XYZ file of C-alpha atoms in Angstrom:
582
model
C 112.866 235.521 -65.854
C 115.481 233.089 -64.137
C 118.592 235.401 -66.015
C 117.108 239.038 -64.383
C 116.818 236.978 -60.845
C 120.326 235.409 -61.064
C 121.507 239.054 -62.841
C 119.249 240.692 -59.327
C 121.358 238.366 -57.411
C 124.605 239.664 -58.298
C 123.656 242.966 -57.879
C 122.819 242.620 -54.658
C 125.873 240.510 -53.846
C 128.132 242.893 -55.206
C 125.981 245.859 -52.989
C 126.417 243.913 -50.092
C 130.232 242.872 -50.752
C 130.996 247.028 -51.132
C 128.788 248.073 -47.845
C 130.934 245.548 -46.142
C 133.914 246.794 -47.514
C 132.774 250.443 -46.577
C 132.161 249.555 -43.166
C 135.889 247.952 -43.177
C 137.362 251.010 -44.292
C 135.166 253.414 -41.891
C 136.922 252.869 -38.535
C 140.680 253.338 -40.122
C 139.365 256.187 -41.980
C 137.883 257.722 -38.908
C 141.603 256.652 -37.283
C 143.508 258.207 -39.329
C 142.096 261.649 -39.532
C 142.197 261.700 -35.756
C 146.125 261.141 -36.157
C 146.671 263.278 -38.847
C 145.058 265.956 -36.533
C 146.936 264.844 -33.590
C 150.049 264.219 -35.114
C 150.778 264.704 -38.967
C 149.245 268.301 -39.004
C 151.364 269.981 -36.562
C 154.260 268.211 -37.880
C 153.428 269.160 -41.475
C 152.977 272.888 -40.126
C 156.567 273.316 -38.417
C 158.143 272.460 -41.911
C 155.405 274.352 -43.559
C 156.308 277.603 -41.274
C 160.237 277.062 -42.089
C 159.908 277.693 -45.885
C 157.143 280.349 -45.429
C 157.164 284.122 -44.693
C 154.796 284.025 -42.380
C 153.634 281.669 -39.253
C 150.077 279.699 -39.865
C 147.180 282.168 -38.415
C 143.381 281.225 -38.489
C 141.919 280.492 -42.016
C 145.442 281.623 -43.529
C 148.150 278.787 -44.069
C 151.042 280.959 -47.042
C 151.685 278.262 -49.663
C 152.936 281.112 -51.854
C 155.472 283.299 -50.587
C 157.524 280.077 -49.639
C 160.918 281.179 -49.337
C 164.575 279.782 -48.127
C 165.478 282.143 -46.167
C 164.913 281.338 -42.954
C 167.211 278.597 -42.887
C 169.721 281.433 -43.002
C 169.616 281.870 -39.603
C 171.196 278.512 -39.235
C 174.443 279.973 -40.497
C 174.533 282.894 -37.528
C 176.694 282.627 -34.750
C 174.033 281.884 -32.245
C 172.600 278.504 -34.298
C 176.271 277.422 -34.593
C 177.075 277.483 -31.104
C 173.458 276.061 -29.787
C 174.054 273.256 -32.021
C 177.547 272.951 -30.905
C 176.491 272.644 -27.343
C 173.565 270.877 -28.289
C 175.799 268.141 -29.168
C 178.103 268.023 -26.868
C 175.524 267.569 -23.881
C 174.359 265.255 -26.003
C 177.110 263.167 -25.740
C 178.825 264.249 -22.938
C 175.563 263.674 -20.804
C 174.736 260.103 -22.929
C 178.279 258.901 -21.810
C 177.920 259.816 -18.161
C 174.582 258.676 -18.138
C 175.924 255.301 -19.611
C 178.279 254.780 -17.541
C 176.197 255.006 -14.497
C 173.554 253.308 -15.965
C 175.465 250.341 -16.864
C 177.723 249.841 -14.236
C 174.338 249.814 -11.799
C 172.838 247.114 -14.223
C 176.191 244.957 -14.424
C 176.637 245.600 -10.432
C 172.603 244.081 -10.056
C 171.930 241.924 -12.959
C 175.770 240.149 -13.246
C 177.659 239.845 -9.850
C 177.494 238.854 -6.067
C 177.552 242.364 -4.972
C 175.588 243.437 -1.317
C 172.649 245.132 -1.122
C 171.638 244.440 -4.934
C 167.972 244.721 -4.142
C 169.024 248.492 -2.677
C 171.199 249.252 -5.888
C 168.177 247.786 -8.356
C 166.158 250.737 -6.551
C 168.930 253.261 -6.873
C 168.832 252.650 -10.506
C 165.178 253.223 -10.703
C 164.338 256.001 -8.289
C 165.512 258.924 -10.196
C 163.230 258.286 -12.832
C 160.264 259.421 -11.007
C 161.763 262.782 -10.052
C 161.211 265.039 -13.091
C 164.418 266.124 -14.243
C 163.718 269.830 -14.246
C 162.841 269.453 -10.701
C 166.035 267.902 -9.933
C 167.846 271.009 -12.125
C 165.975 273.287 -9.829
C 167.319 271.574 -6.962
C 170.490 271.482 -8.322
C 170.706 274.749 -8.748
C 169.734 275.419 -4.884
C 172.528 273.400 -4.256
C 175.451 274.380 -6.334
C 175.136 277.610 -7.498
C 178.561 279.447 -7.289
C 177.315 281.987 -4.744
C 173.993 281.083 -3.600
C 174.505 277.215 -3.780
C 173.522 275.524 -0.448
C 176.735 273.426 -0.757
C 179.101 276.428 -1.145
C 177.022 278.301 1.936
C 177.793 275.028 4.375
C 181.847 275.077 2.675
C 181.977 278.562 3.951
C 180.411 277.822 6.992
C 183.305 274.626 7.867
C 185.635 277.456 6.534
C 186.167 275.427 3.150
C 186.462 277.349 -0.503
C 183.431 276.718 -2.649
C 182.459 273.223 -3.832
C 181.001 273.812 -6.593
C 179.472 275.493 -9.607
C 176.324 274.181 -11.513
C 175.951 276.858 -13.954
C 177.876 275.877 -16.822
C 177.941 273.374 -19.760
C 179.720 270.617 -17.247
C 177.266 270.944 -14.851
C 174.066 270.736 -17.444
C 175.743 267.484 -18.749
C 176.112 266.308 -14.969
C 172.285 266.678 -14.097
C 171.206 265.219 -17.186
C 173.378 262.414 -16.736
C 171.993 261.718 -13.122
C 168.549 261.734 -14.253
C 168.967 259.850 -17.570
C 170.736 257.115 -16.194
C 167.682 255.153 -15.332
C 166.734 254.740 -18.666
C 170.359 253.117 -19.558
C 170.058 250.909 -16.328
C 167.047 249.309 -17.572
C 167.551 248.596 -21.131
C 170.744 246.865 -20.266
C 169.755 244.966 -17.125
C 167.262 243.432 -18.993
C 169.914 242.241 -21.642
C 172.418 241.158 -18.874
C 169.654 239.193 -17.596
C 168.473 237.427 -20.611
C 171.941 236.493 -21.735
C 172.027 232.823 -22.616
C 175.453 231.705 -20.319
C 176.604 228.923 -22.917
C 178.764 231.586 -24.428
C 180.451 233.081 -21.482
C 181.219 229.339 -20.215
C 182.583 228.378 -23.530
C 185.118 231.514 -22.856
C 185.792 229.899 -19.883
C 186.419 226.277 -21.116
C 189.020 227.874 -23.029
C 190.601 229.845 -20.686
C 190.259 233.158 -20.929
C 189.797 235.186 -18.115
C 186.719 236.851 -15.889
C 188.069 239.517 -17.292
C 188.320 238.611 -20.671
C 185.084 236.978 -21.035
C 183.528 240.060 -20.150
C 184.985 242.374 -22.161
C 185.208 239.947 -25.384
C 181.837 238.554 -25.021
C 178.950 239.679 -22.084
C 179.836 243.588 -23.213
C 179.939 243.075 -26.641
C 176.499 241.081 -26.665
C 174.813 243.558 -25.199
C 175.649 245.972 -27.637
C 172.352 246.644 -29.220
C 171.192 247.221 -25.490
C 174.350 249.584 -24.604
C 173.461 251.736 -28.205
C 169.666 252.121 -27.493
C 170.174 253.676 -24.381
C 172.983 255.814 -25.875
C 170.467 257.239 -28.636
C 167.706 257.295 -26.603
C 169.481 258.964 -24.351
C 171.163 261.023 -26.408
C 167.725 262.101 -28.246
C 166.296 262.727 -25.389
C 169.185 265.336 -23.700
C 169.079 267.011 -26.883
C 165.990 268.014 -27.200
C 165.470 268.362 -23.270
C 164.496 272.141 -22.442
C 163.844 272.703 -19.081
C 167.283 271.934 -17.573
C 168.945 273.601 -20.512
C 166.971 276.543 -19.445
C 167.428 276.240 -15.762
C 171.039 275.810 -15.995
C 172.398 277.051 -19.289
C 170.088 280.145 -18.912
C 172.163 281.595 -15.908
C 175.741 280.175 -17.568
C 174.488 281.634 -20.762
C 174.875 278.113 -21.935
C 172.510 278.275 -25.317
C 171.471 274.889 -26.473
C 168.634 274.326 -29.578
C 165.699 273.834 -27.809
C 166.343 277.089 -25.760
C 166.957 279.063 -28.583
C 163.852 277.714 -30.046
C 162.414 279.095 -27.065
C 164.026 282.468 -27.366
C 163.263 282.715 -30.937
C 159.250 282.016 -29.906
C 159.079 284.682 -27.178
C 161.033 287.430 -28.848
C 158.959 290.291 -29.452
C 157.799 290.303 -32.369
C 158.202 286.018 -32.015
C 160.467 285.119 -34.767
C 157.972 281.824 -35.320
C 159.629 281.184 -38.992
C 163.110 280.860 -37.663
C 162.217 278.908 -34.853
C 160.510 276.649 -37.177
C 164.113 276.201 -39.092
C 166.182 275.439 -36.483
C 163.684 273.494 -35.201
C 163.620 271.110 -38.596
C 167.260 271.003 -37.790
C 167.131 269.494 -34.319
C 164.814 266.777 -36.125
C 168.013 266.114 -38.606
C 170.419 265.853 -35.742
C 167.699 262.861 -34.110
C 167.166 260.933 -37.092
C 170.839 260.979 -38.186
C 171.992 259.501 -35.047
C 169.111 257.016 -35.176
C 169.973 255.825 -38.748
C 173.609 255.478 -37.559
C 172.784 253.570 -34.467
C 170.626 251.256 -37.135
C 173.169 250.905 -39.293
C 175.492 249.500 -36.577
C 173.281 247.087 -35.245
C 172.174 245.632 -38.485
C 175.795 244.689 -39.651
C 175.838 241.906 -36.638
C 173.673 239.190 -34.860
C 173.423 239.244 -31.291
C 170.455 236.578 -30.880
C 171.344 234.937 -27.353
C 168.445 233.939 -25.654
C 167.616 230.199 -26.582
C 164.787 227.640 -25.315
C 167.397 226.495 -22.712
C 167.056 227.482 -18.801
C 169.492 230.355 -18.117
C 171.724 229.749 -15.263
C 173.602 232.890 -15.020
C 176.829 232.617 -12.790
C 177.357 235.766 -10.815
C 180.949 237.778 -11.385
C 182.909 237.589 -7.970
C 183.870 241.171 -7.375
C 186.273 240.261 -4.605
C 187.557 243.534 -2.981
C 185.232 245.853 -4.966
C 182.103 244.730 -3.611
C 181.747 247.265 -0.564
C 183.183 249.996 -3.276
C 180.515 248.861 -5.723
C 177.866 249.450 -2.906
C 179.188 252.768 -1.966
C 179.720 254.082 -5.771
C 175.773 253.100 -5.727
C 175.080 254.739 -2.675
C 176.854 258.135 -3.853
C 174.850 258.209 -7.034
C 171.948 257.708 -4.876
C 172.639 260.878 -2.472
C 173.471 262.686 -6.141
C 170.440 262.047 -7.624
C 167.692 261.935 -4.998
C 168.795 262.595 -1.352
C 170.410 266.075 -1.967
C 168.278 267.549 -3.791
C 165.065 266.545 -1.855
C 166.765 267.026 1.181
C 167.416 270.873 -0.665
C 163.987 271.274 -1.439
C 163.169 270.478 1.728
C 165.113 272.838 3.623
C 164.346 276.006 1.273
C 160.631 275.758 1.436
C 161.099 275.170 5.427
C 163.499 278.152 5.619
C 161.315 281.781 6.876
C 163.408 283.829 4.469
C 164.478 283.568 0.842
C 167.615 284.303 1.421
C 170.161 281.736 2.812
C 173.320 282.939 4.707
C 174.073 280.178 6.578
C 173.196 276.204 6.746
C 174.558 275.016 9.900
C 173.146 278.747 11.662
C 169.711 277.933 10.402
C 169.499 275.039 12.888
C 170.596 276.961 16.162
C 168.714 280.244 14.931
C 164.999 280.595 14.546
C 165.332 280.564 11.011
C 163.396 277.307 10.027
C 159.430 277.092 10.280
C 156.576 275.409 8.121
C 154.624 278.757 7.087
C 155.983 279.156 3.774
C 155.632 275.369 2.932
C 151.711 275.808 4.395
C 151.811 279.572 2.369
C 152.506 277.928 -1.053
C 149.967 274.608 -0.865
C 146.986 277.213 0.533
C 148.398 279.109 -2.812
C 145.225 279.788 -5.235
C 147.605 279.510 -8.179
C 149.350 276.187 -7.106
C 145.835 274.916 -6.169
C 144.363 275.626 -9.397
C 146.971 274.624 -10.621
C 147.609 271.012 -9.485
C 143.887 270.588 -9.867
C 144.442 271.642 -13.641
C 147.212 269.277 -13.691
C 145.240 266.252 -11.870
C 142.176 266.831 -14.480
C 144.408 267.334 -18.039
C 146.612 263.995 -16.560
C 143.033 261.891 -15.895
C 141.447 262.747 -19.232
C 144.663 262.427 -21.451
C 145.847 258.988 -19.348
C 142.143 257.932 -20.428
C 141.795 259.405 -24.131
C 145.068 258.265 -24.873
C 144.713 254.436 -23.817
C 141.370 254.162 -25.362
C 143.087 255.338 -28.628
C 146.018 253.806 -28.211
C 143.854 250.356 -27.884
C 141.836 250.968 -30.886
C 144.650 251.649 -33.013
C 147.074 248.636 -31.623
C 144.035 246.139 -32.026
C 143.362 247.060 -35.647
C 147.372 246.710 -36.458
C 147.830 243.937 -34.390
C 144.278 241.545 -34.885
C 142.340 242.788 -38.199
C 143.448 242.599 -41.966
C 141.714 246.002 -42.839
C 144.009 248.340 -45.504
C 146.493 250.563 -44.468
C 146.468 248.842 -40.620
C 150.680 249.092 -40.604
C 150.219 253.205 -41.366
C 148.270 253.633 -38.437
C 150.985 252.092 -36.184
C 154.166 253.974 -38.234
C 151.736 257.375 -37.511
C 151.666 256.410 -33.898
C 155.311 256.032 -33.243
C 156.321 259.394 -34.916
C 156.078 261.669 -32.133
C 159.148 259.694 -30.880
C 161.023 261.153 -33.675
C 160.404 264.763 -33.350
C 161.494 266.459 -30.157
C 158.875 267.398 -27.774
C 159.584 271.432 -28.018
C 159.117 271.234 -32.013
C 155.977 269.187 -31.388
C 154.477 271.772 -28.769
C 155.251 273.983 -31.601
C 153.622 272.545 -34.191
C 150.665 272.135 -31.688
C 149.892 275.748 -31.058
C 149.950 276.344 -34.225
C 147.428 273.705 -35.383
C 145.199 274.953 -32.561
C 145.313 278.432 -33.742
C 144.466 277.920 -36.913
C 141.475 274.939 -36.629
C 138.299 277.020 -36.363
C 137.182 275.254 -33.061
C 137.014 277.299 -29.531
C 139.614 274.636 -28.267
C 143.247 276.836 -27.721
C 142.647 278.457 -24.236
C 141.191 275.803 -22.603
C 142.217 272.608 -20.536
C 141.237 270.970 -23.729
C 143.944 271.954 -25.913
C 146.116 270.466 -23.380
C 144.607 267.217 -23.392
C 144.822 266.994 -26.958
C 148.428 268.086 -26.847
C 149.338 265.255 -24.178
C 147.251 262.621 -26.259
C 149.527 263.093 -29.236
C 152.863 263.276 -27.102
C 152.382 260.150 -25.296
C 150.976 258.039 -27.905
C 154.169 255.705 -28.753
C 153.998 254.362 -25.236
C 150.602 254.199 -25.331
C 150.575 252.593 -28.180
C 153.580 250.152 -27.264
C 151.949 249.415 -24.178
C 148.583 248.455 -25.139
C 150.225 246.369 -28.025
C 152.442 244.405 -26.006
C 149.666 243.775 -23.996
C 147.005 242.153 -27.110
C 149.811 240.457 -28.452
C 149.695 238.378 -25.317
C 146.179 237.323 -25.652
C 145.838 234.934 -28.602
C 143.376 235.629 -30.713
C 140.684 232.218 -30.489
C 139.403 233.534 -27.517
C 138.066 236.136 -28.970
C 136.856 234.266 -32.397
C 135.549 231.489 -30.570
C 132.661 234.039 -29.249
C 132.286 235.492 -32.726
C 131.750 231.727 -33.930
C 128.797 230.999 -31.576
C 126.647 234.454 -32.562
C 128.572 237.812 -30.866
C 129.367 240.502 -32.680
C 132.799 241.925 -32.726
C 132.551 244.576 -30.703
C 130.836 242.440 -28.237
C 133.518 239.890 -28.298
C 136.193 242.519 -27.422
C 134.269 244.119 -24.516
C 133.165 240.641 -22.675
C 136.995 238.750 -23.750
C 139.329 240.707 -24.441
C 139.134 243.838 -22.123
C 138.709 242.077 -19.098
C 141.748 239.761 -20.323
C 143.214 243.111 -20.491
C 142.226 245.249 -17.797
C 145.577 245.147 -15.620
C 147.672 245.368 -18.516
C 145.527 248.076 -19.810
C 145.852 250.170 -16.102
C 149.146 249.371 -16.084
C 149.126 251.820 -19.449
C 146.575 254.461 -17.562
C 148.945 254.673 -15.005
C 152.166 255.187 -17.519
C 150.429 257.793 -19.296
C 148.846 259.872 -16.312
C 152.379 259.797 -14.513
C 154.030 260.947 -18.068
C 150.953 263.631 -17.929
C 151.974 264.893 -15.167
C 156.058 265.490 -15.944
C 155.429 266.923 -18.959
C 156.743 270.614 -18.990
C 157.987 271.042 -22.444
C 155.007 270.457 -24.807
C 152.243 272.385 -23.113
C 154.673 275.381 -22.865
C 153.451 277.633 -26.014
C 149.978 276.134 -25.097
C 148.824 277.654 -21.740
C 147.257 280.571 -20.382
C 146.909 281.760 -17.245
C 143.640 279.996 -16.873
C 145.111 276.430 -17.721
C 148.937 276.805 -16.148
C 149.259 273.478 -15.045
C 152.180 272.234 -11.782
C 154.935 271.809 -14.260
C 154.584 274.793 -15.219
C 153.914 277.150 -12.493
C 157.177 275.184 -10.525
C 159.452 276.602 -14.343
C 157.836 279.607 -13.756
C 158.180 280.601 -10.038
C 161.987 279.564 -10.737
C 162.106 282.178 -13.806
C 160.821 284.887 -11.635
C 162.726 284.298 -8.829
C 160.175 282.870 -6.249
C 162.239 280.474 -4.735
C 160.859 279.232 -1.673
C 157.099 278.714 -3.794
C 158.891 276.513 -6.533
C 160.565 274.165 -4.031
C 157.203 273.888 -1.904
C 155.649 272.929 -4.888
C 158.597 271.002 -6.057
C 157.843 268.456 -3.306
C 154.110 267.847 -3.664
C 154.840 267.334 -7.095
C 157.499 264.821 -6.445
C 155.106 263.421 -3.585
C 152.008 263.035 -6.279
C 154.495 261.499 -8.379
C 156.089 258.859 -6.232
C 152.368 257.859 -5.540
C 151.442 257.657 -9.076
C 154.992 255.147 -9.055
C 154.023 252.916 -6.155
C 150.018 252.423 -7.848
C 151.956 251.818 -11.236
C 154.412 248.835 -9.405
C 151.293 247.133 -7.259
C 149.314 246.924 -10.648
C 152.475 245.463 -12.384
C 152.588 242.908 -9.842
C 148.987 242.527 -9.861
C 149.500 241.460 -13.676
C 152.573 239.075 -12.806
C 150.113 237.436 -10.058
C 147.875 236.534 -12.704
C 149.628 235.207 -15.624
């Protein structure tokens, strides 16, 4: 009797030890379907659709007539010179974009220049003006007949200024507008840099000079190559101001032919799919050079000791330093608003004359007041305002879910779920749109069509900064807190809604407000995913400019910009919300 209770005992020990282990396993389980849906399916589709004959339809996916032949169109003369010029905005924009980036962040971070508080702004502002928005602008500015600037040369009786529609002057937009990203990554080095080193230089007498360019450049090396891959990446791969501005210079770049390939008639989804896998090559090459780089040295310069960073004297070239600031500033952000502006504000489409338009009775509001009373640019922003709110909220609930089981749990295959997350980063945002409408089509669920689809499609973009956000954020909240409740009779799940999501609730906004502001740039994802029901701002503004509506894609152009900057200025009060509190 005692052996079948003790062999009873074991049984149910051994039940209770797998339903436990079930339940362990259920959330990732449930986690990674969700990405594999999101993420891995679309992926896995594009490379599918590249060896097939045929694109994925609904309830059809060809895993037998694979073939190799699409890849031949990689070999034509239209690949060739996309990828040429592909590459060469890569790097021709990366370098301009570098060197404006980092001579802002030296200028702020390193020296005794004026106005550094100004110049810090300067190097922020033009990331909150969508970069197609500022092509469009740019292209009301300096196009070689229309261009504003050329119109007010002729009227001082100069020859033109300038002309925007060539493979210079899609390097020199994406340059302005990707500098931001190069400005912060190596401010933040400049100002971590441990100043032991630099006055060791000194001791030994080299030079300001010197010391700079033997040891405060060369630390911040891994800083100076992030930015120049990221940036890099993310000009490659950029499609609206290829298609903007390469589209009128006949300037062909890989995403654009992508594009072409997609809307040819019939849409030539198989090739696109090809070159697509290519412009994923080109990415991860560069990013497994950059890696290779970095790993050969140590650049570890931030100790335990207070920093005391001596600012650089710039002598003479302070007031120049201010003043190269200030021109990059009118660049990037006055002109073109100040463009927008005075197109939407002008009663006729057509332009003859800048300085006449202010002595004539040429300027009025109606057309700005026309295109916000718009039904289609109501609809819509509203669209936009809706898919932006749901995704910004989706995304950092999932992003939270999937950071806390990486980053506080021991459950199997945690690390997967955080490699899944990042991917998107890897694949350019056209391929993944791609890859997207394609999933959609072919799921049997009443989802492609609808605002829905668009959510979804914004979910998976944006989930490496989600994801990066909301981990930075848990890995700042140690872990006791939450295990002390556990201890004294909470569940789990209890513990994490009454400790650690109100320990996170700025941090956590601070990642709402990322994600709906990304929501709302994003142009190149939802662009195979539309219809006319679900056009969202970003892309009736691409649109209007396609079709030649001018006036309506500026007016809209600046309530965009205007929603935008608002989204910006909630984003820095909760930020210093969350500094207030730590």
């Amino acid at each position: 009797m005692t052996l079948e209770k003790s062999e009873l005992t074991r049984r149910e020990q051994t039940l209770g030890r797998a339903r436990s282990g079930a339940r362990r396993l259920t959330v990732p389980l449930i986690l990674y379907a969700v990405l594999a849906v999101l993420i891995i399916l679309p992926i896995a589709l594009v490379v599918l659709s590249a060896f097939s004959t045929s694109t994925p339809r609904p309830g059809q996916i060809d895993l037998v007539n694979l073939t190799l032949a699409n890849f031949s169109t990689l070999l034509g003369p239209g690949v060739r010179g996309a990828a040429i010029n592909s590459l060469i905005v890569g790097v021709g924009s990366s370098v301009l974009a570098l060197a404006i980036g980092s001579f802002l962040a030296f200028v702020t971070a390193r020296t005794n220049a004026p106005a550094r508080r100004f110049l810090y702004f300067v190097g922020l502002v033009p990331m909150f003006l969508p970069s197609y928005v500022g092509a469009l602008a740019w292209s009301l500015l300096g196009g070689e007949n229309a261009g504003l600037l050329n119109i007010l040369a002729r009227d001082l009786g100069l020859p033109a200024v300038a002309d925007i529609y060539n493979i210079s002057g899609l390097i020199f937009i994406l340059g302005l507008y990707y500098a931001p990203y190069a400005f912060l990554l190596i401010h933040s080095s400049l100002s971590l840099m441990n100043p032991d080193l630099e006055e060791a230089a000194r001791v030994h007498g080299s030079s300001p000079r010197t010391v700079l360019r033997k040891v405060t450049f060369p630390l911040s090396l891994p800083a100076i190559l992030g930015a120049a891959i990221l940036i890099f990446t993310l000009t490659v791969e950029n499609f609206p101001v290829a298609q903007i501005i390469g589209n009128a210079g006949r300037v062909d770049t890989l995403p654009t032919y992508i594009y072409r390939l997609m809307n040819a008639a019939p849409a030539r989804g198989n090739e696109a799919a090809a070159v697509a896998i290519a412009l994923v090559v080109i990415v991860l090459i560069v990013t497994a050079i950059q890696r290779r780089i970095v790993s050969k040295r140590t650049y570890t310069t931030v100790s335990g000791k207070g920093l005391r960073l001596t600012p650089v004297n710039l002598g003479w070239f302070r007031v120049p330093a201010l003043v190269i600031g200030c021109l990059y500033f009118a660049l990037s952000t006055v002109l073109p608003m100040l463009a927008l502006f005075f197109v939407t504000i002008h009663k006729s489409p057509y332009v003859n004359t800048v300085l006449g338009s202010f002595t004539s009775d040429a300027l009025g509001f109606d057309v700005f007041i026309d295109a916000l009373e718009d039904d289609v640019v109501l609809r819509a922003t509203v669209n936009s305002v809706v898919v932006a709110i749901a995704a910004a909220l989706i995304g950092t609930l999932l992003s939270f879910i999937v950071s806390y089981l990486v980053n506080r749990t021991k459950v199997p295959g945690r690390n997967g779920l955080g490699y899944i997350s990042m991917l998107p980063l890897a694949v350019p945002s056209i391929v993944l749109g791609l890859g997207l409408l394609w999933t959609w089509l072919m799921i049997p669920l009443p989802v492609y069509g609808t605002l829905l689809v668009l959510v979804i499609a914004f979910v998976a973009a944006q989930l490496p900064q989600g994801y990066q956000g909301a981990s930075s954020s848990i890995l700042q909240i140690h872990g006791d807190l939450e295990d002390s409740a556990v201890m004294h009779g909470a569940g789990r799940v209890r513990a994490i809604w009454k400790i650690t999501a109100p320990l996170l609730r700025v941090p956590l906004t601070s990642t709402f407000l990322l994600l709906l502001m990304l929501s709302m740039r994003e142009l190149t994802v939802p662009l195979f995913l539309f219809t006319t029901d679900t056009r969202l701002i970003s892309i009736v503004i691409f649109d209007d400019f396609e079709n030649g509506i001018l006036q309506r894609s500026a007016a809209t152009s600046l309530l965009y910009c205007v929603v935008i900057f608002v989204l910006a200025y909630l984003a820095r009060r909760f930020g210093a919300d969350q500094r207030n509190t730590r």
